[in-house]
């Protein structure tokens, strides 16, 4: 049901739209128009670079819009397909979920060709764009809800060749941490669909909240170019952390449910530990205060495992069940590269 003026086989640079049929009360024959840029230049890999899966994660959208403007065909080897704001209605509203149908694009895969809108976007990615790609990049951040220590992220796929290619790409972001995670909140994720199609999947959690520091923008914009160079779709030599005068990235994993701390009660969350700091199991990482019962002792949120605090809640106002902390333990590269978990 989604149409486009883009010809994915044509050489050169094209700027166009994915047109998603969408009716509302003031326009029966309307389309949602999702911007897409495709640059095709001779032989090489196809990389599908995506942001705005969640509309309130701005830094990847900005980085991809800038890149799409700046690149010329001569800078590319192969094909680079860029969609800066995949979930355009959510991006316009600055929300995680689409205001059009209430859906979370990152829970909508493989998608539904008959709609609603979010299901149609997922379906087009699953059936049209993923099969074109060798590499699928989905840039995330913590959005309004979570503050993430800026890191590249990945799942431990069972195919070791695919997994090792994903680890190498994750390292090319040159972030302080490479985070290996599990999904604790449902199914239907974009990266999982792309992984199941055998793609090299590259994901991030580059910061969070609604105020993005300059250094986070700089990190994602330089990291994005470096990863695309690493993948061979941009010409040039990728830079290593060593060349940048930085220590090696630390590989960390949160592979157990107890690594993800959820608020047992609603209240006002106070954090006690800076992001990226190491904590021991049992250490106090936050407190929940009770507006209606200031006489009551705040609820203690303690780390259930030792490791680095990689994410914490962004808004203080917290509902029961919200994630208020993610603890991630250092893992050695060899086991992550070769072991079954
Ligand atoms: Ca996200």
GROMACS .gro file of C-alpha atoms and ligand atoms in nm:
model
  342
    1UNK     CA    1   0.000   0.000   0.000
    2UNK     CA    2   0.301   0.232   0.043
    3UNK     CA    3   0.424   0.391  -0.280
    4UNK     CA    4   0.737   0.589  -0.362
    5UNK     CA    5   0.889   0.787  -0.647
    6UNK     CA    6   1.230   0.644  -0.553
    7UNK     CA    7   1.388   0.393  -0.789
    8UNK     CA    8   1.618   0.191  -0.562
    9UNK     CA    9   1.826   0.071  -0.861
   10UNK     CA   10   1.894   0.415  -1.013
   11UNK     CA   11   2.250   0.553  -0.981
   12UNK     CA   12   2.306   0.891  -0.816
   13UNK     CA   13   2.127   1.073  -0.534
   14UNK     CA   14   1.749   1.080  -0.501
   15UNK     CA   15   1.540   1.263  -0.244
   16UNK     CA   16   1.180   1.151  -0.219
   17UNK     CA   17   0.903   1.021   0.002
   18UNK     CA   18   0.737   0.701   0.112
   19UNK     CA   19   0.368   0.777   0.068
   20UNK     CA   20   0.145   0.605   0.321
   21UNK     CA   21  -0.231   0.618   0.254
   22UNK     CA   22  -0.392   0.798   0.545
   23UNK     CA   23  -0.737   0.955   0.584
   24UNK     CA   24  -0.836   1.203   0.850
   25UNK     CA   25  -1.139   1.424   0.902
   26UNK     CA   26  -1.016   1.714   0.689
   27UNK     CA   27  -0.855   1.509   0.409
   28UNK     CA   28  -0.997   1.185   0.276
   29UNK     CA   29  -0.735   1.128   0.006
   30UNK     CA   30  -0.428   1.225   0.206
   31UNK     CA   31  -0.089   1.055   0.225
   32UNK     CA   32   0.161   1.064   0.506
   33UNK     CA   33   0.489   1.152   0.333
   34UNK     CA   34   0.797   1.003   0.499
   35UNK     CA   35   1.122   1.156   0.363
   36UNK     CA   36   1.376   0.913   0.222
   37UNK     CA   37   1.716   0.972   0.059
   38UNK     CA   38   1.889   0.709  -0.154
   39UNK     CA   39   2.243   0.735  -0.286
   40UNK     CA   40   2.360   0.470  -0.528
   41UNK     CA   41   2.714   0.466  -0.664
   42UNK     CA   42   2.852   0.151  -0.825
   43UNK     CA   43   2.937  -0.177  -0.652
   44UNK     CA   44   2.941  -0.211  -0.275
   45UNK     CA   45   2.714  -0.302   0.016
   46UNK     CA   46   2.360  -0.176   0.069
   47UNK     CA   47   2.312  -0.007   0.405
   48UNK     CA   48   1.968   0.092   0.531
   49UNK     CA   49   2.016   0.368   0.792
   50UNK     CA   50   1.709   0.447   1.002
   51UNK     CA   51   1.618   0.685   1.284
   52UNK     CA   52   1.299   0.814   1.438
   53UNK     CA   53   1.163   0.467   1.512
   54UNK     CA   54   1.059   0.644   1.831
   55UNK     CA   55   0.963   1.007   1.765
   56UNK     CA   56   1.109   1.144   2.088
   57UNK     CA   57   1.463   1.022   2.012
   58UNK     CA   58   1.598   1.322   1.826
   59UNK     CA   59   1.974   1.284   1.802
   60UNK     CA   60   1.971   1.006   1.540
   61UNK     CA   61   1.712   1.194   1.333
   62UNK     CA   62   1.929   1.508   1.330
   63UNK     CA   63   2.244   1.310   1.245
   64UNK     CA   64   2.075   1.133   0.955
   65UNK     CA   65   1.913   1.451   0.814
   66UNK     CA   66   2.256   1.620   0.818
   67UNK     CA   67   2.426   1.322   0.655
   68UNK     CA   68   2.161   1.295   0.383
   69UNK     CA   69   2.213   1.663   0.296
   70UNK     CA   70   2.592   1.647   0.302
   71UNK     CA   71   2.667   1.327   0.110
   72UNK     CA   72   2.729   1.327  -0.264
   73UNK     CA   73   2.739   1.011  -0.480
   74UNK     CA   74   3.120   1.031  -0.509
   75UNK     CA   75   3.146   0.973  -0.130
   76UNK     CA   76   2.950   0.645  -0.151
   77UNK     CA   77   3.043   0.290  -0.260
   78UNK     CA   78   2.732   0.082  -0.310
   79UNK     CA   79   2.394   0.200  -0.189
   80UNK     CA   80   2.292   0.400   0.116
   81UNK     CA   81   1.920   0.429   0.197
   82UNK     CA   82   1.842   0.686   0.467
   83UNK     CA   83   1.511   0.746   0.646
   84UNK     CA   84   1.568   1.002   0.925
   85UNK     CA   85   1.214   0.991   1.073
   86UNK     CA   86   1.060   0.651   1.008
   87UNK     CA   87   0.767   0.712   1.239
   88UNK     CA   88   0.699   1.061   1.101
   89UNK     CA   89   0.373   1.129   1.292
   90UNK     CA   90   0.549   1.043   1.621
   91UNK     CA   91   0.855   1.251   1.524
   92UNK     CA   92   0.635   1.554   1.450
   93UNK     CA   93   0.464   1.513   1.786
   94UNK     CA   94   0.787   1.435   1.977
   95UNK     CA   95   0.631   1.118   2.113
   96UNK     CA   96   0.736   0.755   2.144
   97UNK     CA   97   0.406   0.622   2.011
   98UNK     CA   98   0.236   0.731   1.689
   99UNK     CA   99  -0.041   0.984   1.760
  100UNK     CA  100  -0.218   0.854   1.447
  101UNK     CA  101  -0.290   0.502   1.571
  102UNK     CA  102  -0.135   0.484   1.919
  103UNK     CA  103   0.113   0.220   1.804
  104UNK     CA  104   0.480   0.170   1.892
  105UNK     CA  105   0.662   0.114   1.559
  106UNK     CA  106   0.922  -0.090   1.744
  107UNK     CA  107   0.656  -0.342   1.851
  108UNK     CA  108   0.479  -0.354   1.513
  109UNK     CA  109   0.705  -0.594   1.317
  110UNK     CA  110   0.672  -0.778   1.084
  111UNK     CA  111   0.385  -0.536   1.021
  112UNK     CA  112   0.047  -0.537   0.850
  113UNK     CA  113   0.006  -0.430   0.484
  114UNK     CA  114  -0.361  -0.342   0.544
  115UNK     CA  115  -0.271  -0.102   0.826
  116UNK     CA  116  -0.311   0.089   1.049
  117UNK     CA  117  -0.037   0.334   0.945
  118UNK     CA  118   0.234   0.210   1.182
  119UNK     CA  119   0.176  -0.150   1.073
  120UNK     CA  120   0.206  -0.045   0.709
  121UNK     CA  121   0.541   0.127   0.772
  122UNK     CA  122   0.670  -0.186   0.948
  123UNK     CA  123   0.545  -0.409   0.665
  124UNK     CA  124   0.720  -0.196   0.399
  125UNK     CA  125   1.048  -0.217   0.588
  126UNK     CA  126   1.011  -0.593   0.640
  127UNK     CA  127   0.911  -0.687   0.286
  128UNK     CA  128   1.071  -0.418   0.065
  129UNK     CA  129   1.366  -0.247   0.234
  130UNK     CA  130   1.524  -0.514   0.459
  131UNK     CA  131   1.560  -0.761   0.168
  132UNK     CA  132   1.757  -0.495  -0.025
  133UNK     CA  133   2.004  -0.441   0.261
  134UNK     CA  134   2.320  -0.611   0.385
  135UNK     CA  135   2.326  -0.387   0.691
  136UNK     CA  136   2.030  -0.241   0.884
  137UNK     CA  137   2.102   0.045   1.123
  138UNK     CA  138   1.834   0.156   1.371
  139UNK     CA  139   1.944   0.453   1.583
  140UNK     CA  140   1.777   0.489   1.920
  141UNK     CA  141   1.821   0.689   2.237
  142UNK     CA  142   1.635   0.678   2.567
  143UNK     CA  143   1.368   0.926   2.453
  144UNK     CA  144   1.165   1.113   2.710
  145UNK     CA  145   1.162   0.815   2.945
  146UNK     CA  146   1.523   0.701   2.986
  147UNK     CA  147   1.865   0.860   3.013
  148UNK     CA  148   2.120   0.627   2.858
  149UNK     CA  149   2.496   0.657   2.890
  150UNK     CA  150   2.559   0.701   2.514
  151UNK     CA  151   2.647   0.359   2.377
  152UNK     CA  152   2.614   0.132   2.079
  153UNK     CA  153   2.395  -0.169   2.148
  154UNK     CA  154   2.329  -0.517   2.016
  155UNK     CA  155   2.162  -0.853   2.074
  156UNK     CA  156   2.350  -1.182   2.093
  157UNK     CA  157   2.219  -1.345   1.776
  158UNK     CA  158   2.290  -1.719   1.760
  159UNK     CA  159   2.467  -1.711   1.420
  160UNK     CA  160   2.827  -1.637   1.521
  161UNK     CA  161   2.933  -1.493   1.183
  162UNK     CA  162   2.642  -1.249   1.196
  163UNK     CA  163   2.709  -1.177   1.565
  164UNK     CA  164   3.077  -1.102   1.512
  165UNK     CA  165   3.002  -0.868   1.223
  166UNK     CA  166   2.756  -0.690   1.454
  167UNK     CA  167   3.017  -0.664   1.733
  168UNK     CA  168   3.272  -0.516   1.490
  169UNK     CA  169   3.015  -0.261   1.372
  170UNK     CA  170   2.911  -0.177   1.729
  171UNK     CA  171   3.278  -0.112   1.815
  172UNK     CA  172   3.307   0.125   1.517
  173UNK     CA  173   3.075   0.373   1.694
  174UNK     CA  174   3.376   0.441   1.921
  175UNK     CA  175   3.149   0.480   2.224
  176UNK     CA  176   3.283   0.423   2.580
  177UNK     CA  177   3.052   0.122   2.619
  178UNK     CA  178   2.911  -0.139   2.382
  179UNK     CA  179   2.592  -0.262   2.545
  180UNK     CA  180   2.464  -0.616   2.491
  181UNK     CA  181   2.101  -0.638   2.598
  182UNK     CA  182   1.787  -0.846   2.594
  183UNK     CA  183   1.431  -0.732   2.530
  184UNK     CA  184   1.227  -0.712   2.847
  185UNK     CA  185   0.927  -0.530   2.701
  186UNK     CA  186   0.753  -0.731   2.434
  187UNK     CA  187   0.805  -0.856   2.080
  188UNK     CA  188   0.772  -0.721   1.726
  189UNK     CA  189   1.098  -0.521   1.730
  190UNK     CA  190   1.258  -0.381   1.417
  191UNK     CA  191   1.612  -0.509   1.497
  192UNK     CA  192   1.483  -0.859   1.571
  193UNK     CA  193   1.300  -0.876   1.236
  194UNK     CA  194   1.617  -0.760   1.057
  195UNK     CA  195   1.830  -1.008   1.257
  196UNK     CA  196   1.591  -1.289   1.163
  197UNK     CA  197   1.646  -1.196   0.798
  198UNK     CA  198   2.022  -1.247   0.858
  199UNK     CA  199   2.117  -0.879   0.836
  200UNK     CA  200   2.408  -0.716   1.016
  201UNK     CA  201   2.204  -0.506   1.257
  202UNK     CA  202   2.351  -0.193   1.415
  203UNK     CA  203   2.169  -0.021   1.699
  204UNK     CA  204   2.240   0.249   1.956
  205UNK     CA  205   2.111   0.406   2.274
  206UNK     CA  206   2.285   0.739   2.238
  207UNK     CA  207   2.178   0.939   2.540
  208UNK     CA  208   1.820   1.030   2.619
  209UNK     CA  209   1.584   1.289   2.756
  210UNK     CA  210   1.467   1.592   2.566
  211UNK     CA  211   1.777   1.805   2.610
  212UNK     CA  212   2.067   1.666   2.409
  213UNK     CA  213   2.418   1.788   2.505
  214UNK     CA  214   2.646   1.909   2.223
  215UNK     CA  215   2.895   1.629   2.289
  216UNK     CA  216   2.622   1.366   2.237
  217UNK     CA  217   2.528   1.520   1.902
  218UNK     CA  218   2.898   1.523   1.809
  219UNK     CA  219   2.941   1.160   1.917
  220UNK     CA  220   2.649   1.029   1.714
  221UNK     CA  221   2.737   1.235   1.406
  222UNK     CA  222   3.103   1.126   1.402
  223UNK     CA  223   3.010   0.769   1.503
  224UNK     CA  224   2.752   0.741   1.225
  225UNK     CA  225   3.007   0.836   0.958
  226UNK     CA  226   3.268   0.606   1.113
  227UNK     CA  227   3.032   0.306   1.119
  228UNK     CA  228   2.923   0.366   0.759
  229UNK     CA  229   3.290   0.386   0.659
  230UNK     CA  230   3.355   0.064   0.854
  231UNK     CA  231   3.071  -0.100   0.657
  232UNK     CA  232   3.232   0.010   0.330
  233UNK     CA  233   2.938   0.220   0.207
  234UNK     CA  234   3.127   0.546   0.269
  235UNK     CA  235   3.473   0.582   0.120
  236UNK     CA  236   3.773   0.633   0.348
  237UNK     CA  237   3.933   0.469   0.649
  238UNK     CA  238   3.741   0.426   0.976
  239UNK     CA  239   3.907   0.563   1.290
  240UNK     CA  240   3.969   0.351   1.599
  241UNK     CA  241   3.943   0.471   1.959
  242UNK     CA  242   4.317   0.426   1.985
  243UNK     CA  243   4.367   0.673   1.698
  244UNK     CA  244   4.135   0.911   1.886
  245UNK     CA  245   4.353   0.875   2.199
  246UNK     CA  246   4.084   0.690   2.395
  247UNK     CA  247   4.095   0.360   2.588
  248UNK     CA  248   3.921   0.059   2.434
  249UNK     CA  249   3.539   0.041   2.452
  250UNK     CA  250   3.411  -0.161   2.747
  251UNK     CA  251   3.181  -0.447   2.646
  252UNK     CA  252   2.895  -0.476   2.895
  253UNK     CA  253   2.593  -0.705   2.909
  254UNK     CA  254   2.253  -0.698   3.079
  255UNK     CA  255   2.125  -1.046   3.006
  256UNK     CA  256   1.904  -1.103   3.311
  257UNK     CA  257   1.568  -0.953   3.399
  258UNK     CA  258   1.704  -0.839   3.737
  259UNK     CA  259   1.954  -0.612   3.554
  260UNK     CA  260   1.653  -0.397   3.459
  261UNK     CA  261   1.518  -0.227   3.772
  262UNK     CA  262   1.147  -0.144   3.767
  263UNK     CA  263   0.972   0.090   4.011
  264UNK     CA  264   0.772  -0.118   4.263
  265UNK     CA  265   0.551   0.184   4.340
  266UNK     CA  266   0.462   0.518   4.182
  267UNK     CA  267   0.620   0.839   4.310
  268UNK     CA  268   0.902   1.087   4.251
  269UNK     CA  269   1.230   0.919   4.158
  270UNK     CA  270   1.557   1.054   4.293
  271UNK     CA  271   1.875   0.914   4.141
  272UNK     CA  272   2.184   0.863   4.363
  273UNK     CA  273   2.441   0.738   4.112
  274UNK     CA  274   2.585   0.912   3.807
  275UNK     CA  275   2.542   0.737   3.475
  276UNK     CA  276   2.836   0.517   3.381
  277UNK     CA  277   2.948   0.467   3.746
  278UNK     CA  278   3.012   0.117   3.877
  279UNK     CA  279   2.789  -0.014   4.157
  280UNK     CA  280   2.785  -0.330   4.368
  281UNK     CA  281   2.486  -0.561   4.416
  282UNK     CA  282   2.274  -0.419   4.699
  283UNK     CA  283   2.398  -0.061   4.648
  284UNK     CA  284   2.138   0.215   4.669
  285UNK     CA  285   2.092   0.366   4.323
  286UNK     CA  286   1.774   0.565   4.375
  287UNK     CA  287   1.478   0.651   4.597
  288UNK     CA  288   1.109   0.691   4.529
  289UNK     CA  289   0.939   0.967   4.729
  290UNK     CA  290   0.566   0.975   4.801
  291UNK     CA  291   0.396   1.309   4.734
  292UNK     CA  292   0.091   1.224   4.940
  293UNK     CA  293   0.291   1.069   5.226
  294UNK     CA  294   0.597   1.286   5.289
  295UNK     CA  295   0.617   1.128   5.635
  296UNK     CA  296   0.679   0.789   5.476
  297UNK     CA  297   1.040   0.676   5.425
  298UNK     CA  298   1.130   0.683   5.055
  299UNK     CA  299   1.138   0.343   4.886
  300UNK     CA  300   1.495   0.225   4.830
  301UNK     CA  301   1.591   0.110   4.479
  302UNK     CA  302   1.895  -0.116   4.510
  303UNK     CA  303   2.106  -0.272   4.236
  304UNK     CA  304   2.026  -0.644   4.213
  305UNK     CA  305   2.355  -0.713   4.038
  306UNK     CA  306   2.699  -0.552   4.021
  307UNK     CA  307   2.800  -0.350   3.717
  308UNK     CA  308   2.783  -0.010   3.552
  309UNK     CA  309   2.468   0.200   3.578
  310UNK     CA  310   2.404   0.245   3.205
  311UNK     CA  311   2.054   0.392   3.213
  312UNK     CA  312   1.827   0.568   3.456
  313UNK     CA  313   1.487   0.728   3.447
  314UNK     CA  314   1.472   1.069   3.274
  315UNK     CA  315   1.160   1.231   3.424
  316UNK     CA  316   1.141   1.220   3.802
  317UNK     CA  317   0.769   1.145   3.797
  318UNK     CA  318   0.752   0.766   3.794
  319UNK     CA  319   0.472   0.515   3.767
  320UNK     CA  320   0.476   0.165   3.910
  321UNK     CA  321   0.658  -0.064   3.665
  322UNK     CA  322   0.863   0.210   3.494
  323UNK     CA  323   1.229   0.124   3.434
  324UNK     CA  324   1.441   0.334   3.671
  325UNK     CA  325   1.781   0.172   3.620
  326UNK     CA  326   1.977  -0.066   3.400
  327UNK     CA  327   2.285  -0.238   3.543
  328UNK     CA  328   2.533  -0.384   3.299
  329UNK     CA  329   2.833  -0.600   3.385
  330UNK     CA  330   3.161  -0.606   3.194
  331UNK     CA  331   3.204  -0.914   2.977
  332UNK     CA  332   3.512  -1.036   2.798
  333UNK     CA  333   3.509  -0.999   2.422
  334UNK     CA  334   3.602  -1.361   2.358
  335UNK     CA  335   3.296  -1.506   2.534
  336UNK     CA  336   3.062  -1.255   2.370
  337UNK     CA  337   3.212  -1.343   2.033
  338UNK     CA  338   3.192  -1.721   2.070
  339UNK     CA  339   2.968  -1.834   2.354
  340UNK     CA  340   2.607  -1.947   2.357
  341UNK     CA  341   2.409  -1.768   2.628
  342LIG    CA1  342   1.397   0.373   2.159
   0.00000   0.00000   0.00000
